[in-house]
XYZ file of C-alpha atoms in Angstrom:
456
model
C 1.661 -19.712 11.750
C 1.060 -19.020 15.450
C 5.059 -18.031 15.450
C 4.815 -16.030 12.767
C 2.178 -14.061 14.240
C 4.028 -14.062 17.412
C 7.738 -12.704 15.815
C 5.738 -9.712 14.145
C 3.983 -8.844 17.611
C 7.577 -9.228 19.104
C 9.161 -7.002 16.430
C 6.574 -4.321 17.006
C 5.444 -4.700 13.463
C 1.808 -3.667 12.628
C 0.095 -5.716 10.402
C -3.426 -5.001 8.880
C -4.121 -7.930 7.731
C -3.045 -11.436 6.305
C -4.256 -14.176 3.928
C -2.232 -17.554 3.721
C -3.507 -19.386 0.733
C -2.162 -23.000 0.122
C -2.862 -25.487 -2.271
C -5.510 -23.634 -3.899
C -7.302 -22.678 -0.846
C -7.310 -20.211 1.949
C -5.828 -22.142 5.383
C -5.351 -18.836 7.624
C -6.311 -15.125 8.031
C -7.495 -12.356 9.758
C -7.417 -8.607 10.405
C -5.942 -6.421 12.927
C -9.369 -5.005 14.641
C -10.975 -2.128 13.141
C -9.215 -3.445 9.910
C -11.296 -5.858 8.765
C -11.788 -8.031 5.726
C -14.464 -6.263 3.416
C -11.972 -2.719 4.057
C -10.031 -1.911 1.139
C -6.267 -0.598 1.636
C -3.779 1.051 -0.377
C -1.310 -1.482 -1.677
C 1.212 0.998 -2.966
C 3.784 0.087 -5.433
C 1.922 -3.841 -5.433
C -0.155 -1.931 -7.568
C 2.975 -2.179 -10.525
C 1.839 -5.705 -10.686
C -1.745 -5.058 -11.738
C -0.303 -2.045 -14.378
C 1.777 -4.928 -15.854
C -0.906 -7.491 -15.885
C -2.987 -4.435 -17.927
C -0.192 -4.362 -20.390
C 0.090 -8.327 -20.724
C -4.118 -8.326 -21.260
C -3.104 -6.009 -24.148
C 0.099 -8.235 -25.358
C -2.726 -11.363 -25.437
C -5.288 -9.701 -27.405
C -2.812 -8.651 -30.265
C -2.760 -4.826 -29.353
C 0.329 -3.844 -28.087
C 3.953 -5.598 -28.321
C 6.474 -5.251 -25.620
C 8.777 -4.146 -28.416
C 6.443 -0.954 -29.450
C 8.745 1.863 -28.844
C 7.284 4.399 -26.367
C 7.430 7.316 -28.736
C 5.502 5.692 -31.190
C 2.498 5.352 -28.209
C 2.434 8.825 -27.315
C 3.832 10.914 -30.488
C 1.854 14.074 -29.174
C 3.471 14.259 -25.603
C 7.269 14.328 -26.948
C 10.150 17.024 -25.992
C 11.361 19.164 -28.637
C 14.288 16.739 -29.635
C 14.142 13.768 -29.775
C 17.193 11.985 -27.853
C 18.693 8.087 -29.361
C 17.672 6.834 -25.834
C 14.380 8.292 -25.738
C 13.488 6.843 -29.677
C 14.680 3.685 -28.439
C 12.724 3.051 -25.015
C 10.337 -0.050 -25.419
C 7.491 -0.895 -23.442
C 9.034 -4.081 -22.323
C 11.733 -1.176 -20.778
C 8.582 -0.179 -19.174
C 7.716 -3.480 -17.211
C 11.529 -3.968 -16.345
C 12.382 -0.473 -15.270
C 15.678 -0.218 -17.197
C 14.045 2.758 -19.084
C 17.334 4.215 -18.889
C 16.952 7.099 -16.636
C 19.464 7.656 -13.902
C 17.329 8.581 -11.060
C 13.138 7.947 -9.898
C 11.766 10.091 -12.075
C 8.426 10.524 -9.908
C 8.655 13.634 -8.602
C 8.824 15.621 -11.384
C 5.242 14.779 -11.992
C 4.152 16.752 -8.983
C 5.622 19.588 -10.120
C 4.701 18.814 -13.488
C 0.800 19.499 -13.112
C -1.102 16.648 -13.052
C -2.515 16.482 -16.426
C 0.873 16.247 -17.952
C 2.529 13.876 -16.483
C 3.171 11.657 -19.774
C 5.058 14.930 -21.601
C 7.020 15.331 -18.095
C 8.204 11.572 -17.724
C 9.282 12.469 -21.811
C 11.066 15.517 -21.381
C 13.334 13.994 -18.698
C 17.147 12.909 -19.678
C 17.432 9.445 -20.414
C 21.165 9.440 -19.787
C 21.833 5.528 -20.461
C 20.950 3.186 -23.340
C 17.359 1.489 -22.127
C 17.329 -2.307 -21.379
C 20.922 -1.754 -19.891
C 20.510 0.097 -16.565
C 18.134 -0.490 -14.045
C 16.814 1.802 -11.290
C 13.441 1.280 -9.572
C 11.071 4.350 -11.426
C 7.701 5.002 -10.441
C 7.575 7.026 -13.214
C 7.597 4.199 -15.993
C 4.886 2.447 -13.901
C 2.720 5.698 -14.623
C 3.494 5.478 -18.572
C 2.585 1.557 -18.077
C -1.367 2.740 -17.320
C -1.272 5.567 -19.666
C -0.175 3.285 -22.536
C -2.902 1.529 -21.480
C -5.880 3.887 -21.240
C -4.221 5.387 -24.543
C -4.839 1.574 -26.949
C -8.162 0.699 -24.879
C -9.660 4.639 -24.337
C -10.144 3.153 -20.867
C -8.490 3.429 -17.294
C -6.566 1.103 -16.422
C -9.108 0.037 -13.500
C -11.889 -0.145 -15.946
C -9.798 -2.600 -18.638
C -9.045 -4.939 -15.875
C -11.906 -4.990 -14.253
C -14.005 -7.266 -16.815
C -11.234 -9.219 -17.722
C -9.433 -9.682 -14.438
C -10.938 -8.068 -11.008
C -14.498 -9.609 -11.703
C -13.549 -13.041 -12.598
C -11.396 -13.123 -9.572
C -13.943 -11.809 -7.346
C -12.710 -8.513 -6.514
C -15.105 -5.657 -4.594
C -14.589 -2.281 -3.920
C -11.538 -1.892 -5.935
C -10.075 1.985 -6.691
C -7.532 3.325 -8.219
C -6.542 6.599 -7.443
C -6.314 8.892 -10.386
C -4.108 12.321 -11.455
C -6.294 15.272 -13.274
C -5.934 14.043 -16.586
C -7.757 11.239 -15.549
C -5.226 8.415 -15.660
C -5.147 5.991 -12.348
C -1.298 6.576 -11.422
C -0.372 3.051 -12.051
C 2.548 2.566 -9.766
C 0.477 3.593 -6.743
C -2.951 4.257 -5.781
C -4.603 1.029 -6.283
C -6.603 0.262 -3.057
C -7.994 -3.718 -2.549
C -8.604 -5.589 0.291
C -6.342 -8.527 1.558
C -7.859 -11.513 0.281
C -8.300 -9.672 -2.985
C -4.297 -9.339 -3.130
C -4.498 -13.109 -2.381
C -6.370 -14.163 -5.162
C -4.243 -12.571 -7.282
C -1.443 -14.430 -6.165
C -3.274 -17.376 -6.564
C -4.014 -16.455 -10.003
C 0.081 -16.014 -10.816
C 1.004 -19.390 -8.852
C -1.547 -20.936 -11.810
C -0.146 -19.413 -14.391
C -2.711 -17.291 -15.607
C -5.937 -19.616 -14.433
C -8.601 -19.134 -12.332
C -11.151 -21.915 -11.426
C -10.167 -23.459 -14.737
C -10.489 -20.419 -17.026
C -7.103 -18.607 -18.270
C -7.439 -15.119 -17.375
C -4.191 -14.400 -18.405
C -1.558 -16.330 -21.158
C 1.220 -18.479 -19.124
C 3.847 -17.151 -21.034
C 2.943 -13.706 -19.731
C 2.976 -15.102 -16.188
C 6.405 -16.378 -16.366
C 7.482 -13.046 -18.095
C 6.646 -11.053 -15.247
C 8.274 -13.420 -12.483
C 11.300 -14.170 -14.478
C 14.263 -12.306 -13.281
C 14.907 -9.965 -16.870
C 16.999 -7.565 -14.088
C 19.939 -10.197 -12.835
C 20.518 -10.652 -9.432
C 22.614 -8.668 -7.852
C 21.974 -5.618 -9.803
C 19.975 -3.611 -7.142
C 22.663 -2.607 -4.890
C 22.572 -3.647 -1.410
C 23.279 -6.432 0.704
C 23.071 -9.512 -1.908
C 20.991 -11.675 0.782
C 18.305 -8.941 0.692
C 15.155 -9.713 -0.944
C 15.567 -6.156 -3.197
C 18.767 -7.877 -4.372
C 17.369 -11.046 -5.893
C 16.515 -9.770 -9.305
C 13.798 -8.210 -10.750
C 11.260 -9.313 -13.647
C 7.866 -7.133 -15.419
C 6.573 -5.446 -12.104
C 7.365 -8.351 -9.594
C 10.330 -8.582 -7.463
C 12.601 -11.686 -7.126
C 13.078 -13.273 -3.940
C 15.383 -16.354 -1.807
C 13.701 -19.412 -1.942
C 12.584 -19.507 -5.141
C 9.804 -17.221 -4.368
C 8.328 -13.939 -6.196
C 6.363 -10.781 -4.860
C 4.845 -7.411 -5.653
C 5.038 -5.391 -2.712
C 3.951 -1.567 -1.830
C 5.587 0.994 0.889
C 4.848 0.095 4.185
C 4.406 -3.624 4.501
C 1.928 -4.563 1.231
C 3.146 -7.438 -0.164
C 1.801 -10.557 -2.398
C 4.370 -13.266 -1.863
C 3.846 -16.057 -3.979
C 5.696 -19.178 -3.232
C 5.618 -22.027 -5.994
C 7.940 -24.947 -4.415
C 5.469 -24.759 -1.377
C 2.211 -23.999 -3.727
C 1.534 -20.999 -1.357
C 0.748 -17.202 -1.627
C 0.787 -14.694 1.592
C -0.865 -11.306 0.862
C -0.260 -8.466 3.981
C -1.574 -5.779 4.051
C 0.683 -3.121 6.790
C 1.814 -0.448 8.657
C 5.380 -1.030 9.046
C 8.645 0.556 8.182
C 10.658 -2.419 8.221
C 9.738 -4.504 5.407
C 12.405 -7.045 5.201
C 11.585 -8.533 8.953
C 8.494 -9.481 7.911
C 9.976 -11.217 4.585
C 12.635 -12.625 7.274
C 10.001 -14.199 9.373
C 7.433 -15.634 6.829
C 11.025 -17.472 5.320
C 11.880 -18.920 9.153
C 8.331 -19.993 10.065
C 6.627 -20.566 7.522
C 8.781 -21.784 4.959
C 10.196 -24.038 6.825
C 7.317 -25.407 8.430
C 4.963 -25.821 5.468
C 3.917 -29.862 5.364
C 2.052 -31.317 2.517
C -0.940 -32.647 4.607
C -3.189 -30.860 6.682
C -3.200 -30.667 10.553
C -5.168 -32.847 12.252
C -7.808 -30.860 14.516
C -6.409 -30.195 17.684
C -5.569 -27.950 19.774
C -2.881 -26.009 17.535
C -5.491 -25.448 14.991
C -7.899 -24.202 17.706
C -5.322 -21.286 18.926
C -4.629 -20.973 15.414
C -8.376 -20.173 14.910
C -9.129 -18.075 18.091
C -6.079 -15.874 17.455
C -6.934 -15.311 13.894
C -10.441 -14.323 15.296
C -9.039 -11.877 17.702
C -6.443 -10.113 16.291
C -6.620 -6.618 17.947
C -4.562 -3.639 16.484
C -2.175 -2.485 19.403
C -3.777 1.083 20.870
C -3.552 2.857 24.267
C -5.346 1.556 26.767
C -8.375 2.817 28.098
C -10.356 3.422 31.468
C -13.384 1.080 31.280
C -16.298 2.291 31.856
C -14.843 6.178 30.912
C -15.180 8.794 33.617
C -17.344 11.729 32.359
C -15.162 15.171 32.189
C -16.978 17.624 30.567
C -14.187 19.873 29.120
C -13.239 22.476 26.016
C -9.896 23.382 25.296
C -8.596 25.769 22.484
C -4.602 25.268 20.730
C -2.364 26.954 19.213
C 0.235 24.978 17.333
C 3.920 25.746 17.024
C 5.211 26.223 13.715
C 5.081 23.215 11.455
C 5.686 22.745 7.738
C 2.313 20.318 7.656
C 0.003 24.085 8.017
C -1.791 23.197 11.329
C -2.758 26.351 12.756
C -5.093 25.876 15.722
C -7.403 23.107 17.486
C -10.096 23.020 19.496
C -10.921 19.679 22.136
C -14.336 19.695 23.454
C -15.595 16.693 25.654
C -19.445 16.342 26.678
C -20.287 13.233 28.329
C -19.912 9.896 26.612
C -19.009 12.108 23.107
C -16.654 14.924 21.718
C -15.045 16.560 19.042
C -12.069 17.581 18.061
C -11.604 21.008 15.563
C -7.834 21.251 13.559
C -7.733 24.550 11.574
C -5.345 24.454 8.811
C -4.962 24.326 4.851
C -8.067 22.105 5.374
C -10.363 22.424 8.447
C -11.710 19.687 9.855
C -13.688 18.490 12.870
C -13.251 14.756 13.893
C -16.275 13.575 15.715
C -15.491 10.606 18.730
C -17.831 8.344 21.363
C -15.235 7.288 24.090
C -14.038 4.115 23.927
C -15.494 3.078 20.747
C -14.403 2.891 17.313
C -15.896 5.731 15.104
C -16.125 5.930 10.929
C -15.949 9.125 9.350
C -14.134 10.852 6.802
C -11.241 13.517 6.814
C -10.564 16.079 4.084
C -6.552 16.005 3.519
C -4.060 15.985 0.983
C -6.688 17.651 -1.480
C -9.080 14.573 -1.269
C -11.446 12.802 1.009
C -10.296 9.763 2.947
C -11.745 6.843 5.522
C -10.949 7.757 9.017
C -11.832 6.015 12.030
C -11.027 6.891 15.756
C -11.064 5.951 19.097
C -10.582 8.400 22.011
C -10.780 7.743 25.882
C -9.473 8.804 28.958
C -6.300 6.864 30.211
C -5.286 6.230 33.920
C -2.988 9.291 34.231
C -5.458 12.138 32.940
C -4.762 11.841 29.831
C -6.990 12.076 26.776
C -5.923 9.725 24.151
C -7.499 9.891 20.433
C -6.016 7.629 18.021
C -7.061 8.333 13.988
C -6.850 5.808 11.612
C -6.671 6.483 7.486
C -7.665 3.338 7.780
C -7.643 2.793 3.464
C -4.111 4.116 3.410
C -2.581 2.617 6.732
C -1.444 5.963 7.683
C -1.905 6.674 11.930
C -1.796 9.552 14.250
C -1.865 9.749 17.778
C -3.222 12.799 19.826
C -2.197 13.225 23.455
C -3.695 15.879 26.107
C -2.003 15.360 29.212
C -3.436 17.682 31.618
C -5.789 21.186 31.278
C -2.272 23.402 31.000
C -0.368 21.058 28.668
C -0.028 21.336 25.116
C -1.338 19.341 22.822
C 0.816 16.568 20.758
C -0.136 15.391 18.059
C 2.027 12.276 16.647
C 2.007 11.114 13.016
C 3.270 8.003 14.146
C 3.240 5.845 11.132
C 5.576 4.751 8.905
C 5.132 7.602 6.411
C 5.719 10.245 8.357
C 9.375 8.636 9.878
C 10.327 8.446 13.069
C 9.482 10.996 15.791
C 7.247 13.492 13.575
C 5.269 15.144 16.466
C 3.244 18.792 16.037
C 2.443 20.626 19.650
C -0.367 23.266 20.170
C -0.572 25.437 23.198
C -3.171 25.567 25.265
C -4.469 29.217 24.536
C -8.099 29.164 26.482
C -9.585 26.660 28.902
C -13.335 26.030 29.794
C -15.397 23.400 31.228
């Protein structure tokens, strides 16, 4: 464990947080600090995994088939005409993405409008017979939670939550929604780490939880059987994308199964070793940390415990103490009364102007664009707030300080989507940078802002 932790920090992979469950029972975890355990974060596409569970709850309780054709579910959202393809796409074409679409066909709900996303995944060509052509489709994820809230006249989120979240002990579970009020199924789900854990634990039991079945066995080993062969995702055939693929849940080497979400989400579930290791993430690189879970702890799982010693002590104080890597700060922080206005260069992201104002231990700092907002910071501490972006309201929490060279340093967490930015003031005549450093916004996506008026 302590090498695994150690080969992420070496690859420069930031982790959230992790839960290693074994035999039934948690044995490690911890969060990157000001992650923590009780925070819910965006898991992504592991969400698929909880839109095909909804659609197996359904399957169980003799209201829905995965051999209903999709046209029959939603006969008022169809094109015009009708293709062969189209009459023929079944739900379980659904859970197995071979819908028979050539392409993603995600985007087009965007530019659909949002309340019409079922007629726009309809209306798009399905150019090969379904069941015979698989290509990963956020899109058929979506239909998998509207088929749902069409049988049960509920969300998706609300069917589970009696029958699957509360039993399992879930809080503060959300599911982001489009404006026809459908959670987006393939995305949007936000849960906390341990949460993603017990749902592993659930599928390692095939269905049960603390002796109750939550969910039929047979619908367990549907969705981690490998209905996509291997090999049929191209790509390098050791990959863990290339191992097959079965009802929401990727294949893997070693026997093992996951869901897994952009930037580093995953819920690996490992039966020959009785394990499951839910991450939550930052990271671009997915496959390293697949790579290093199968070299260290794979390899090194043993059936009995460790004996207390001093291992498990480091283990323990390191899982205590994980820290999230951020700049480093002057400690105690000087006291630089300051103001500073911006104008930034321009950028497609519709940042206008800033203003940076420091008074003793606190400060703000103003962005003017499609969406003003003013982030509020105490130097050297963490700070909670929330940010209007992207036409919503999300958790943001920051830390700012003064660095050895003069420089102010803010970093801003979305800390419930893993997203990160880093904001950089040099010197009174220096611009501004502001870097969207994480994984979502790919490499090197930096906005500057001239200084326009100084005061202090």
């Amino acid at each position: 464990m302590l090498a695994w932790l150690d080969a992420l920090a070496a690859d420069g992979l930031e982790l959230h947080g992790f839960t290693l469950r074994r035999s039934g029972r948690v044995v490690a975890g911890g969060h990157w600090f000001p992650y923590g355990p009780e925070r819910v974060h965006h898991v992504y596409s592991l969400s698929k995994a909880f839109a095909a569970v909804g659609v197996g709850l359904l399957v169980q309780e003799g209201r829905l088939s995965v051999e209903d054709r999709v046209v029959d579910l939603f006969p008022d959202a169809l094109p015009p005409v009708v293709g062969e393809h189209l009459r023929a796409m079944r739900v379980e074409d659904l859970l197995t993405m071979r819908t028979g679409h050539a392409a993603d066909v995600t985007d087009v709900l965007y530019a659909a409008g949002e309340e019409h996303w079922v007629r726009a995944v309809l209306a798009q060509p399905v150019e090969f017979t379904p069941g015979t052509h698989f290509v990963y489709n956020s899109g058929a994820s979506f239909l998998l939670s509207a088929l749902v809230q069409r049988v049960t006249g509920e969300t998706l989120l609300e069917f589970l939550t009696p029958r699957l979240l509360e039993p399992l002990g879930f809080r503060g579970a959300r599911w982001v929604s489009n404006a026809g009020g459908v959670n987006l199924g393939g995305w949007g789900l936000h849960l906390r780490t341990g949460d993603a854990a017990r749902f592993g634990q659930l599928l390692l039991n095939r269905g049960k939880w603390q002796g109750r079945t939550l969910l039929a066995p047979a619908w367990v080993d549907a969705m981690s059987g490998a209905h996509v062969p291997p090999g049929t995702n191209p790509g390098d055939e050791r990959s863990d994308w290339a191992q097959g693929y079965g009802y929401q849940l990727w294949r893997c080497r070693h026997g093992a199964y996951r869901a897994d979400g952009a930037f580093g989400q995953f819920c690996v579930v490992l039966p020959g070793q009785d394990m499951v290791l839910a991450v939550t993430a930052g990271v671009r690189d997915m496959g390293r940390v697949l790579d290093h879970t199968w070299t260290h702890l794979l390899g090194n799982a043993q059936e009995s415990p460790l004996p207390p010693g001093a291992d498990t002590e480091a283990l323990r104080v390191r899982c205590e103490t994980l820290t999230l890597d951020v700049p480093e700060l002057l400690d105690p922080p000087p006291l630089r009364d300051t103001q500073a206005h911006f104008t930034f260069d321009p950028n497609d992201d519709g940042w206008e102007a800033a203003t940076l104002t420091v008074t003793g231990e606190r400060g703000t700092l103003a962005l003017d664009g499609p969406t003003p907002n003013t982030v509020r910071f105490t130097l050297n501490t963490w700070e909670e707030q929330t940010l209007d972006t992207w036409g919503t309201t999300v958790a943001l929490t920051v830390r700012a300080g003064w660095q050895a060279d003069g420089t102010l340093a803010l970093t801003l967490l979305l800390i419930e989507d893993g997203a990160r930015w880093e904001v950089r003031w040099p010197a009174p005549d220096a611009p501004l940078s502001v870097g969207l450093c994480a994984p979502h916004y790919g490499e090197g996506h930096t906005l500057s802002a001239r200084p326009s008026t100084l005061g202090a």
